[in-house]
Coordinates of C-alpha atoms in Angstrom, one line a residue:
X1 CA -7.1 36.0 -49.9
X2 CA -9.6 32.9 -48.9
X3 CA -7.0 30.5 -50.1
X4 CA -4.0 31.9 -47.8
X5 CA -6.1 32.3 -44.9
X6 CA -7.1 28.7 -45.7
X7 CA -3.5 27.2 -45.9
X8 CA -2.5 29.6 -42.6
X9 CA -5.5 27.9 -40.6
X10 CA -3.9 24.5 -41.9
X11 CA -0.4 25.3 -40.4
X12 CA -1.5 27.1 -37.6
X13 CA -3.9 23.7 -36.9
X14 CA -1.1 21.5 -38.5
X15 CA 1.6 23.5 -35.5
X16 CA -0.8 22.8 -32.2
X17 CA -1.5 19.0 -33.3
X18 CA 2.4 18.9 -33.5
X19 CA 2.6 20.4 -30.0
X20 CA 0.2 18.5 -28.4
X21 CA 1.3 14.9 -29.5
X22 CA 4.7 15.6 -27.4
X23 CA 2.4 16.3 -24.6
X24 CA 2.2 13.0 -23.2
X25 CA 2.4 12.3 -19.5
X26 CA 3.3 8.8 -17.5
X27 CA 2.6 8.4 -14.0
X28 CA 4.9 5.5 -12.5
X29 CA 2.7 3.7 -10.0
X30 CA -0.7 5.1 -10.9
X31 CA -2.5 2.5 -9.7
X32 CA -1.7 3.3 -6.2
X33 CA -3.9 5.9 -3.6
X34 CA -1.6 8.8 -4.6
X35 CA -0.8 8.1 -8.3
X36 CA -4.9 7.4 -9.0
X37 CA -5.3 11.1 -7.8
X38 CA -2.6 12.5 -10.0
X39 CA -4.0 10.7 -13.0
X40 CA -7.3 12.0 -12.3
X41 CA -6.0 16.0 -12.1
X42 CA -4.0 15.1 -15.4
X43 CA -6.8 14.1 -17.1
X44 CA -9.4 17.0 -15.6
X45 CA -6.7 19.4 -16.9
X46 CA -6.3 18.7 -20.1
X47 CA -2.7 19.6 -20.6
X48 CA -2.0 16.4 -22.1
X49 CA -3.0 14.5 -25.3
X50 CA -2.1 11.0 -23.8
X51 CA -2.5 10.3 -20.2
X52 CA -0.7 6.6 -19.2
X53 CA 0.1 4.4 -16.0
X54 CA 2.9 2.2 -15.4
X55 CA 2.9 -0.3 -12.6
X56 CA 2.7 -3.9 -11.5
X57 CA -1.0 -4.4 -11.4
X58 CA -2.3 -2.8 -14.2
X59 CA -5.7 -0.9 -14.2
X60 CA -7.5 -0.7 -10.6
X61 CA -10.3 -3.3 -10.0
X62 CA -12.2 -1.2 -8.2
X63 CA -11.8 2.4 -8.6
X64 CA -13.3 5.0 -6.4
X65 CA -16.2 6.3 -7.9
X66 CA -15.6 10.2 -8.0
X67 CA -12.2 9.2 -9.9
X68 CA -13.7 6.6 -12.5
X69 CA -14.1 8.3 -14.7
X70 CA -11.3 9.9 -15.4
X71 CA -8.9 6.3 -14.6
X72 CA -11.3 5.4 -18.0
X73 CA -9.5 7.6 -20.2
X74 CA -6.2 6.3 -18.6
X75 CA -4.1 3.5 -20.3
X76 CA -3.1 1.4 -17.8
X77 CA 0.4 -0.9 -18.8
X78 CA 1.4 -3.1 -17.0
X79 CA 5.2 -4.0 -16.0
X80 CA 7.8 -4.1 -13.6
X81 CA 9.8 -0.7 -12.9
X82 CA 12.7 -3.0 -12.6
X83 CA 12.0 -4.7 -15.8
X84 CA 14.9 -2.8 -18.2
X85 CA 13.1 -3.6 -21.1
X86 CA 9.3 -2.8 -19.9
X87 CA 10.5 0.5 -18.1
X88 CA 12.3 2.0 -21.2
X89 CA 9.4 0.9 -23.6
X90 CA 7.2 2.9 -21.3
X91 CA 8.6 5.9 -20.7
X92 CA 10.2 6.4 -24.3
X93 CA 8.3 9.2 -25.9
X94 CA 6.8 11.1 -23.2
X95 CA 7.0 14.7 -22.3
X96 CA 6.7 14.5 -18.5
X97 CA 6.9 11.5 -16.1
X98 CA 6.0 11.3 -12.9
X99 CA 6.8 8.9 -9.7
X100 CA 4.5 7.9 -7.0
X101 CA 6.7 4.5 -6.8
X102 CA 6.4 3.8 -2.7
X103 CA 5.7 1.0 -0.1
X104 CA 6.6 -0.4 3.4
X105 CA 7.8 -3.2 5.0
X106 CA 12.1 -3.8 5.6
X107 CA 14.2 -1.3 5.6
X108 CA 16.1 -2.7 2.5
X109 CA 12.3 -3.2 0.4
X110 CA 12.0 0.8 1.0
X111 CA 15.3 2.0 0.1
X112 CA 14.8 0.0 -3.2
X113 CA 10.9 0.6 -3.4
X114 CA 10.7 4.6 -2.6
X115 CA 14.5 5.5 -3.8
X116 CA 16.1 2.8 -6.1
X117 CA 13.0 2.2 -8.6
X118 CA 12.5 6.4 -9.2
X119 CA 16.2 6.6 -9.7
X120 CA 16.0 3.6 -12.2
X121 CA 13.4 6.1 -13.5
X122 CA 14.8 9.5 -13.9
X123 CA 17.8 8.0 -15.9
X124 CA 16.1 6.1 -18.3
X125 CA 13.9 9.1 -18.7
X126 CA 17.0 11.4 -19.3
X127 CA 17.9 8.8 -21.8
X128 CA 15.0 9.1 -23.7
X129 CA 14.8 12.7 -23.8
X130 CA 12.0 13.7 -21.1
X131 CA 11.3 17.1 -20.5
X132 CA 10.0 17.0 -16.9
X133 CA 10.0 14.4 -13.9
X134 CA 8.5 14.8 -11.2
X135 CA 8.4 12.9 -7.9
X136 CA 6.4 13.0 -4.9
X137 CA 8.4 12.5 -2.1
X138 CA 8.5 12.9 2.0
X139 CA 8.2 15.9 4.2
X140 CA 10.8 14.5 5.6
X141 CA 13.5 15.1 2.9
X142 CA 15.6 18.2 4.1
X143 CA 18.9 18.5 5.1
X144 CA 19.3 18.3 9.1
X145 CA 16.0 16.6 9.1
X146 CA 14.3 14.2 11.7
X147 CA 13.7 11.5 9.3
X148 CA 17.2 11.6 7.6
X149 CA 19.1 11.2 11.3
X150 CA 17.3 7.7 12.2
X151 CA 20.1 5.5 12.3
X152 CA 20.1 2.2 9.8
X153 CA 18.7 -0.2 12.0
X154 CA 15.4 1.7 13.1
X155 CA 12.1 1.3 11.1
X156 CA 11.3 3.8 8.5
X157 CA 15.2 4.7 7.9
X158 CA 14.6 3.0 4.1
X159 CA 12.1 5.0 3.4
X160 CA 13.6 8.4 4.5
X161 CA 16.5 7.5 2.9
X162 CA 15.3 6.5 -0.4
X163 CA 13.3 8.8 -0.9
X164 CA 16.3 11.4 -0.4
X165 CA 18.2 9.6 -3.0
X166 CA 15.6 9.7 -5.7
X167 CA 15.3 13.7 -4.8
X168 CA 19.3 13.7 -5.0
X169 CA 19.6 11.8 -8.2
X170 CA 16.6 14.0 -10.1
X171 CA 17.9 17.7 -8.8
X172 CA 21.5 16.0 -10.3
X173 CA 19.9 14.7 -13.4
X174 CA 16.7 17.6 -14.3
X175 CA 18.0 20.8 -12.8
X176 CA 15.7 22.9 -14.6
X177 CA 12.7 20.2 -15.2
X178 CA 12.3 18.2 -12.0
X179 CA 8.9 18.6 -9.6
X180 CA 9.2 17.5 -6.1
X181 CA 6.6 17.6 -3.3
X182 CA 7.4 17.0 0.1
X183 CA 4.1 16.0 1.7
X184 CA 3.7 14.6 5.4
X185 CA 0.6 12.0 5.7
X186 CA -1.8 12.7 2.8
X187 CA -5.5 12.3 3.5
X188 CA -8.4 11.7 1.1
X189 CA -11.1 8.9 0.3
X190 CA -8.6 5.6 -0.1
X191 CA -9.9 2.6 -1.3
X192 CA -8.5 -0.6 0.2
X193 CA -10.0 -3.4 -1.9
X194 CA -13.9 -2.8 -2.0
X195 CA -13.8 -0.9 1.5
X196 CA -13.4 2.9 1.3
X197 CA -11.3 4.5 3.9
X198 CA -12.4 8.1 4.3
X199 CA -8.5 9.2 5.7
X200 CA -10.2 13.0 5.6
X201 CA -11.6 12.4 8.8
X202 CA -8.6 11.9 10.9
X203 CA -6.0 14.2 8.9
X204 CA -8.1 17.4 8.4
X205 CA -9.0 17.7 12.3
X206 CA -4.7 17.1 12.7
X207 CA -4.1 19.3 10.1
X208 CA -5.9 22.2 11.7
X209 CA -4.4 21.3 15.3
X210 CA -0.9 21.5 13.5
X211 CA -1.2 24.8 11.4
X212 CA -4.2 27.0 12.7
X213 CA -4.4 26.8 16.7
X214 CA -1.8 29.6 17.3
X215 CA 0.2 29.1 20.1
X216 CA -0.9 25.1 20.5
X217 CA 0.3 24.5 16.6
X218 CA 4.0 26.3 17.4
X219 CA 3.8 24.2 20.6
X220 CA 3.5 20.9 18.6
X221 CA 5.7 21.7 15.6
X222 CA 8.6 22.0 17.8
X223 CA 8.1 18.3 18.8
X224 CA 11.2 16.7 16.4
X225 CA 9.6 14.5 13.8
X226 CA 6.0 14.8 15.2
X227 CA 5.8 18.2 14.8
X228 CA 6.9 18.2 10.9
X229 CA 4.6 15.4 10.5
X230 CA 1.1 17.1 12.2
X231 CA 2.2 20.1 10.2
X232 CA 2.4 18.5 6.6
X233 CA -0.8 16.9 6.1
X234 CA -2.2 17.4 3.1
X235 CA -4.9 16.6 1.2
X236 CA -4.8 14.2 -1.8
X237 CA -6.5 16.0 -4.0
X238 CA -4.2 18.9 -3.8
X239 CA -1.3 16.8 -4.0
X240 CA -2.6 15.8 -7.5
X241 CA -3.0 19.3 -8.6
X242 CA 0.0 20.9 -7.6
X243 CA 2.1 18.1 -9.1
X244 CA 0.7 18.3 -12.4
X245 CA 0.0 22.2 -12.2
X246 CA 3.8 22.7 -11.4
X247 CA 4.6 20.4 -14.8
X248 CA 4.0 23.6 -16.6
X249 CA 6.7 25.5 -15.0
X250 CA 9.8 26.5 -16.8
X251 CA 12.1 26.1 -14.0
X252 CA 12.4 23.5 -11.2
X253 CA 10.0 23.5 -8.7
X254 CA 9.7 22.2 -5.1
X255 CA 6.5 22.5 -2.9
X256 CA 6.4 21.8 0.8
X257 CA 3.4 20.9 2.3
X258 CA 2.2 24.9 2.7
X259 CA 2.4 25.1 -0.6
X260 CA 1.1 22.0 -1.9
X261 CA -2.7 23.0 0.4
X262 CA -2.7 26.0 -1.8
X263 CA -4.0 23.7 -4.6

């Protein structure tokens, strides 16, 4: 009859509005070059019903224009990772979450930047009943690796390392709901305060000299460290896609940097 078609078009309505409010996603430093791009494929796929940033600065001042519009329909919060009280507030009641937490500078700043601050992360998410996490990472992060073997006192060894103990600490803690991507240097249009830095034209030419000049690519991927670096450029806009394209997932998911320039 009218009526029960009526009242099945009401629960059927009343049953996707109650799936889509737990689809809510926070990106963890989204103000940043990578986490701007993952906001802007979250809200150009329209998986989510609340798209939100968490990070020091707040909303960026200047955007880049082909991503304003989507950073528009982002709210931006504005807090300190390390701040137990700001990060739990944020991250309580979303679906996914997902890191782009990095920086340079000591060896000590990037152990606690790129490692500590995701871990922080990952268990207050588990605390607050998360589904997925995911976490973009180094292509560096393999066992045996270049990056993993520079000893303490040599630069970069922070960053290496932190970000292998954030990967560590989310396989540990989301077995079945973690995405990581191991990118090398990620190229793209980069704002750096109102100057735009198109990073496109100096990793696509290296990208194609590390994966599609036969015999000269093999030749430079044996180099240690070099070689995995030339070979793991990616572009930014595919780092944005595959990260929240592999949200959907069912199982645990981690993309190298092949895989990632398939988005």
């Amino acid at each position: 009859t009218l009526s029960q078609i009526v009242h099945y078009e009401e629960d059927r309505t009343m049953a996707q509005a109650s799936n889509t409010i737990k689809k809510s996603l926070l990106v963890l430093g989204g103000n940043g070059y990578v986490g701007q791009n993952v906001l802007h494929a979250a809200i150009q796929s329209n998986l989510f019903s609340e798209v939100r940033s968490f990070n020091r600065s707040g909303s960026p001042k200047s955007p880049p224009p082909h991503l304003a519009e989507s950073l528009s329909q982002v709210e931006f919060l504005t807090g300190d990772i390390f701040d137990n009280s700001a990060r739990e507030d944020a991250i309580d009641g979303n679906y996914a979450v997902v890191s782009c937490i990095g920086a340079f500078g000591s060896n000590d700043f990037m152990k606690k930047i790129c490692g500590d601050a995701t871990i922080e992360a990952i268990e207050t998410s588990k605390q607050k009943g998360v589904n997925k996490f995911g976490f973009v990472s180094s292509a560096q992060v393999y066992e045996g690796s270049a990056g993993l073997k520079i000893p303490p006192s040599m630069p970069m060894h922070g960053y290496f390392q932190g970000k292998y103990n954030a990967e560590q600490k989310l396989l540990e803690s989301y077995p079945d709901g973690h995405v990581i991507l191991r990118p090398g240097f990620i190229y793209g249009k980069r704002n750096v305060g109102s100057v735009q830095l198109p990073l496109q034209l100096i990793g696509a030419p290296i990208n194609i000299v590390g994966n599609h000049l036969g015999p000269i690519s093999s030749l430079i991927q044996s180099v240690p460290f070099v070689g995995k670096e030339v070979s793991s450029m990616v572009p930014v806009e595919s780092v944005g896609r595959s990260m929240i394209d592999s949200l959907k997932e069912e199982k645990g998911v981690i993309l190298e940097a092949a895989d990632i320039r398939q988005f």
